[in-house]
CSV table of C-alpha atoms in Angstrom, one decimal:
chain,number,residue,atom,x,y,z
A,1194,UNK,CA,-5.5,-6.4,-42.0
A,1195,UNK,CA,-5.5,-3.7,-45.0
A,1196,UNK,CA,-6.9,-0.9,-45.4
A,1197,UNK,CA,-9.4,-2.0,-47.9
A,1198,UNK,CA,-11.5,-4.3,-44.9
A,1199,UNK,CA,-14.8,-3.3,-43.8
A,1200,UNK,CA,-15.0,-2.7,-40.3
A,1201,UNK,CA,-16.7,-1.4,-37.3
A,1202,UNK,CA,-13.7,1.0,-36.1
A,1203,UNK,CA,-12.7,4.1,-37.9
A,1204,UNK,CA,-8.6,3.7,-37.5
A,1205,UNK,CA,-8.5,7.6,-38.5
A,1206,UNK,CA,-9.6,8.6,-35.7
A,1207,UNK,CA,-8.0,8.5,-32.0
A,1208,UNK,CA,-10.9,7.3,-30.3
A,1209,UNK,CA,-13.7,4.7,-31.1
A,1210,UNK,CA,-17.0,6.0,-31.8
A,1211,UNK,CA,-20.0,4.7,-29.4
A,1212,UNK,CA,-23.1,4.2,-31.2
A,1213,UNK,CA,-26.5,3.6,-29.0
A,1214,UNK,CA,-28.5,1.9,-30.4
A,1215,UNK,CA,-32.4,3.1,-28.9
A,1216,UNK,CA,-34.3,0.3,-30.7
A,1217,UNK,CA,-32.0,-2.2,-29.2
A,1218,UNK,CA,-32.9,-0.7,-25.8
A,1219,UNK,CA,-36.6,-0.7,-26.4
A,1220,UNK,CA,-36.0,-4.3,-27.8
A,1221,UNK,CA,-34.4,-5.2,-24.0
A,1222,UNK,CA,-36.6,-3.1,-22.3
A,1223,UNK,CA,-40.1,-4.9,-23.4
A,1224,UNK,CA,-38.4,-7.9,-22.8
A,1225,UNK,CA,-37.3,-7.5,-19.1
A,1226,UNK,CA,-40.7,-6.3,-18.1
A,1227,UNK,CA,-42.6,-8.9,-20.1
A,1228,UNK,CA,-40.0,-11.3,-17.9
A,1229,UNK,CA,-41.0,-9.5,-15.1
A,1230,UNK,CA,-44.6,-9.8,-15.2
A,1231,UNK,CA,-44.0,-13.2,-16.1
A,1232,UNK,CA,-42.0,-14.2,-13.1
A,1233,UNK,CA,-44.5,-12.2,-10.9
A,1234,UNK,CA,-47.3,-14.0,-12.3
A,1235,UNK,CA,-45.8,-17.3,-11.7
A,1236,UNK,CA,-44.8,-16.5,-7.8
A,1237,UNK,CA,-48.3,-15.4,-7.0
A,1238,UNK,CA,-49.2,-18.6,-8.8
A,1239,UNK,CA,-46.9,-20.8,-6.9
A,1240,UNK,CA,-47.2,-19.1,-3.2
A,1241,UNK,CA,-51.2,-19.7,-3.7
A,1242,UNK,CA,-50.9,-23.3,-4.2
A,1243,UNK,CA,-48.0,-23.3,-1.6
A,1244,UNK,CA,-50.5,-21.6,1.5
A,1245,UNK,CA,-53.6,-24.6,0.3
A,1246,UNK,CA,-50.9,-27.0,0.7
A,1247,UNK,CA,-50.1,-25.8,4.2
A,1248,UNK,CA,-53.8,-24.9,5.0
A,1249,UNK,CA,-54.5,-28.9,4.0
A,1250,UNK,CA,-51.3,-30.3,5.9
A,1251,UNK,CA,-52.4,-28.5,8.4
A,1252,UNK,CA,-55.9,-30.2,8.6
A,1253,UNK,CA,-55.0,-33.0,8.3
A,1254,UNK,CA,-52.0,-33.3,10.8
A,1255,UNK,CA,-53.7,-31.0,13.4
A,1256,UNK,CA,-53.2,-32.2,17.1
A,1257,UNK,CA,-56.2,-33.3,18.9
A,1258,UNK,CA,-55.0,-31.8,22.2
A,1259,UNK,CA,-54.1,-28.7,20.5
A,1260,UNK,CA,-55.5,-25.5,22.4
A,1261,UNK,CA,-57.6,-23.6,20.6
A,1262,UNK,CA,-57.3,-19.1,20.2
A,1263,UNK,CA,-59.9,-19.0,23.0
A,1264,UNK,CA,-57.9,-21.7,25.6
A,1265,UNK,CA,-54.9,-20.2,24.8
A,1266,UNK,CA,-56.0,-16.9,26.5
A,1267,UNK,CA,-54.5,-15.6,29.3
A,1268,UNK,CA,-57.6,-15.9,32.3
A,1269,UNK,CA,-60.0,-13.1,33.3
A,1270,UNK,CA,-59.7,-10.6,34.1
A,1271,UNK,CA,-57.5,-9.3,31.1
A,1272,UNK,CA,-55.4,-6.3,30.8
A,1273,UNK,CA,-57.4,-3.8,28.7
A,1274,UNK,CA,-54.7,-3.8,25.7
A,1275,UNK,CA,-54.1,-7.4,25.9
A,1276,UNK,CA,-55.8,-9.7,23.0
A,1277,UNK,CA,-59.4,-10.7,24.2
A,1278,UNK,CA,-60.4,-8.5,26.7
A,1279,UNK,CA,-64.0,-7.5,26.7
A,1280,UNK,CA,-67.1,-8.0,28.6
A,1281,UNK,CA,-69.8,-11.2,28.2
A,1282,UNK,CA,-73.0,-8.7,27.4
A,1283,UNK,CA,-76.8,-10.0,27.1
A,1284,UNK,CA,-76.1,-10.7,23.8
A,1285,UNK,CA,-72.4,-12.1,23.7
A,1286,UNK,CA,-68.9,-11.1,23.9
A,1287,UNK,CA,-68.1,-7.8,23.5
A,1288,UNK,CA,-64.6,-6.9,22.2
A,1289,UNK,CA,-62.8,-3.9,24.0
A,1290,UNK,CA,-59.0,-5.2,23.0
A,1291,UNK,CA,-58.3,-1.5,21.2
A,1292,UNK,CA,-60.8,1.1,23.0
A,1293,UNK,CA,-60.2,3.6,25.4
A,1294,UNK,CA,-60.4,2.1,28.9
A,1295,UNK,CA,-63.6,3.8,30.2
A,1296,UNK,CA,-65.3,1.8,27.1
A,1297,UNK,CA,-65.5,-0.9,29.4
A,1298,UNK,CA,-67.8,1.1,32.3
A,1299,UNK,CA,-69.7,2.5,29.5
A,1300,UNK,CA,-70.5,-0.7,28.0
A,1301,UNK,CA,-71.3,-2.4,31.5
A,1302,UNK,CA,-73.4,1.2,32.6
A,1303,UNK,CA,-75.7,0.5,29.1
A,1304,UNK,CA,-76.1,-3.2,30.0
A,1305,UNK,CA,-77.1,-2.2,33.8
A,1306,UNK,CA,-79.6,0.9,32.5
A,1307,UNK,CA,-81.0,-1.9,30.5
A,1308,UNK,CA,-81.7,-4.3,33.4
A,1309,UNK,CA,-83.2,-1.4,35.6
A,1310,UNK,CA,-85.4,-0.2,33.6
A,1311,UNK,CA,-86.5,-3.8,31.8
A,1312,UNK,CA,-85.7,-6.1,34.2
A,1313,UNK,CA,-83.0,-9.0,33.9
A,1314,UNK,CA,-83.9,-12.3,31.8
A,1315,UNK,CA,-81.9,-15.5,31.3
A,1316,UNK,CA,-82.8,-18.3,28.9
A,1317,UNK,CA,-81.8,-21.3,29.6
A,1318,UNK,CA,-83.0,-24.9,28.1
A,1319,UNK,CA,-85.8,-22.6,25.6
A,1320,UNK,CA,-87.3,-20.9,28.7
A,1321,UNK,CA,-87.2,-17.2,29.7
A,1322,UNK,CA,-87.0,-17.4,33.2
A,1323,UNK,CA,-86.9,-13.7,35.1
A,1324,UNK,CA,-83.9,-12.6,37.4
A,1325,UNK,CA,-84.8,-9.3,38.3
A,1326,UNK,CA,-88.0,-6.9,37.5
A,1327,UNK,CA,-87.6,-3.4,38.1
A,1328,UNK,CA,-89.4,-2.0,41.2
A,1329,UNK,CA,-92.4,-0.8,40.1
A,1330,UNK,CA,-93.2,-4.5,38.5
A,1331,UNK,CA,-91.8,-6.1,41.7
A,1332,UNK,CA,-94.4,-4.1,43.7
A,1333,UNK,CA,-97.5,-4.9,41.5
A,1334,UNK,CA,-96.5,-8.8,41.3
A,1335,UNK,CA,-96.3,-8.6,45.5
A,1336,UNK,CA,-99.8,-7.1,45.6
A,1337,UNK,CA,-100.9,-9.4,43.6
A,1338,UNK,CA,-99.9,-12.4,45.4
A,1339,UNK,CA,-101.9,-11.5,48.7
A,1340,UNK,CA,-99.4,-12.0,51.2
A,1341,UNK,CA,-100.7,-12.8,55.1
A,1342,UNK,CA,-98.3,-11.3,58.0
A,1343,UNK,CA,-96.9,-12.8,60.2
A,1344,UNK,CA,-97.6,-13.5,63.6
A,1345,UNK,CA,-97.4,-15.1,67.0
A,1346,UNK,CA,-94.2,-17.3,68.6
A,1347,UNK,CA,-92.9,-17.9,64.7
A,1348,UNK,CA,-92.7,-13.6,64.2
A,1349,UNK,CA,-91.2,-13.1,67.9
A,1350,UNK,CA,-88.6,-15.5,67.2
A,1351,UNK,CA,-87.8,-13.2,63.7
A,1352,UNK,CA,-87.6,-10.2,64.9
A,1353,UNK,CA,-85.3,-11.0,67.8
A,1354,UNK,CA,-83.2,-12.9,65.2
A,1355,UNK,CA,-83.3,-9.4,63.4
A,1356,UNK,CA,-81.8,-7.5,66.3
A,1357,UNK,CA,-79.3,-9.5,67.8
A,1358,UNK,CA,-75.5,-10.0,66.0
A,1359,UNK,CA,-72.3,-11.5,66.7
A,1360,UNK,CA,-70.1,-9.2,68.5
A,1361,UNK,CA,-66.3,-9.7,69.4
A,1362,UNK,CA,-67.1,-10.6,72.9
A,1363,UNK,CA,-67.8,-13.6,72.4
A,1364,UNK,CA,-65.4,-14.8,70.1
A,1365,UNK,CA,-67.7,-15.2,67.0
A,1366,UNK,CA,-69.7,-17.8,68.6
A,1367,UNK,CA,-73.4,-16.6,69.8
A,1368,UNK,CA,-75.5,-13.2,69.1
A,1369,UNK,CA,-75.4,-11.7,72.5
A,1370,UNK,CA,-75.8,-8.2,71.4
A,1371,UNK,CA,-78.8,-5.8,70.6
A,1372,UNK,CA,-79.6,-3.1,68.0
A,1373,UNK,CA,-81.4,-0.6,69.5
């Protein structure tokens, strides 16, 4: 090689020179994120048509004896942290899986107040059929009715029914003693 060559290196001087180049690192830098974005794009793509595939398999392979998230609950009662506890209100399942634990006497005092003061209904087959009425309703539907005392042998026979229990003296078997 003379002297008289172009090239690159400068043999004058002890060291070779290190030219960056910055367009050259724009140049590669554009491209890897454009690749990036790219290959992103392309995995979001793929893992979406991955999780219908599943989500189809899945329907169309699913056991017919398979239990269901409901059966495969533990059985009531529930610790209060444990997935599914709540309490079956008037007007469905209330979910207390992540409340403080007095959440569930709070919820059940509501649904109580509620029956005291409105009474307690249950529908059943389309008709509303009355449990409980509070007591001044109970009262005014007695009235009402006209009721007749009893009396005579039928009344006697009650009333000592009333008064006599089963005591341990004789073994559980006969009422022999008397409230007084």
């Amino acid at each position: 090689m003379s002297k008289h060559e172009k090239t690159v290196a400068d043999f004058d001087k002890p060291y070779e020179a290190n030219e960056i180049g910055t367009k050259q690192i724009l140049y590669f830098s554009a491209g890897l994120f454009l690749l990036i974005v790219v290959t992103f794009g392309l995995m979001w793509a793929l893992q979406i048509v991955l999780e219908d595939d599943r989500k189809a398999q899945d329907e169309k392979e699913r056991n017919p004896i398979a239990l269901t998230k409901e059966e495969r609950l533990a059985p009531e009662p529930r610790l209060q942290a444990a997935p599914g506890f709540g309490i079956d209100g008037p007007n469905g399942r209330i979910n207390l899986e992540l409340l403080p634990p007095q959440s569930e006497y709070r919820e059940l005092q509501k649904i109580w107040d509620a029956q005291l003061k409105d009474g307690q209904k249950v529908v059943k087959d389309g008709k509303e059929t009355i449990v409980t009425l509070p007591i001044e309703d109970a009262k005014s539907e007695i009235l009402k009715e006209n009721l007749k005392a009893r009396s005579g042998a039928i009344a006697e026979k009650a009333f000592e029914d009333a008064r006599t229990f089963v005591s341990a003296a004789s073994a559980g078997r006969t009422k022999n003693e008397r409230m007084r």
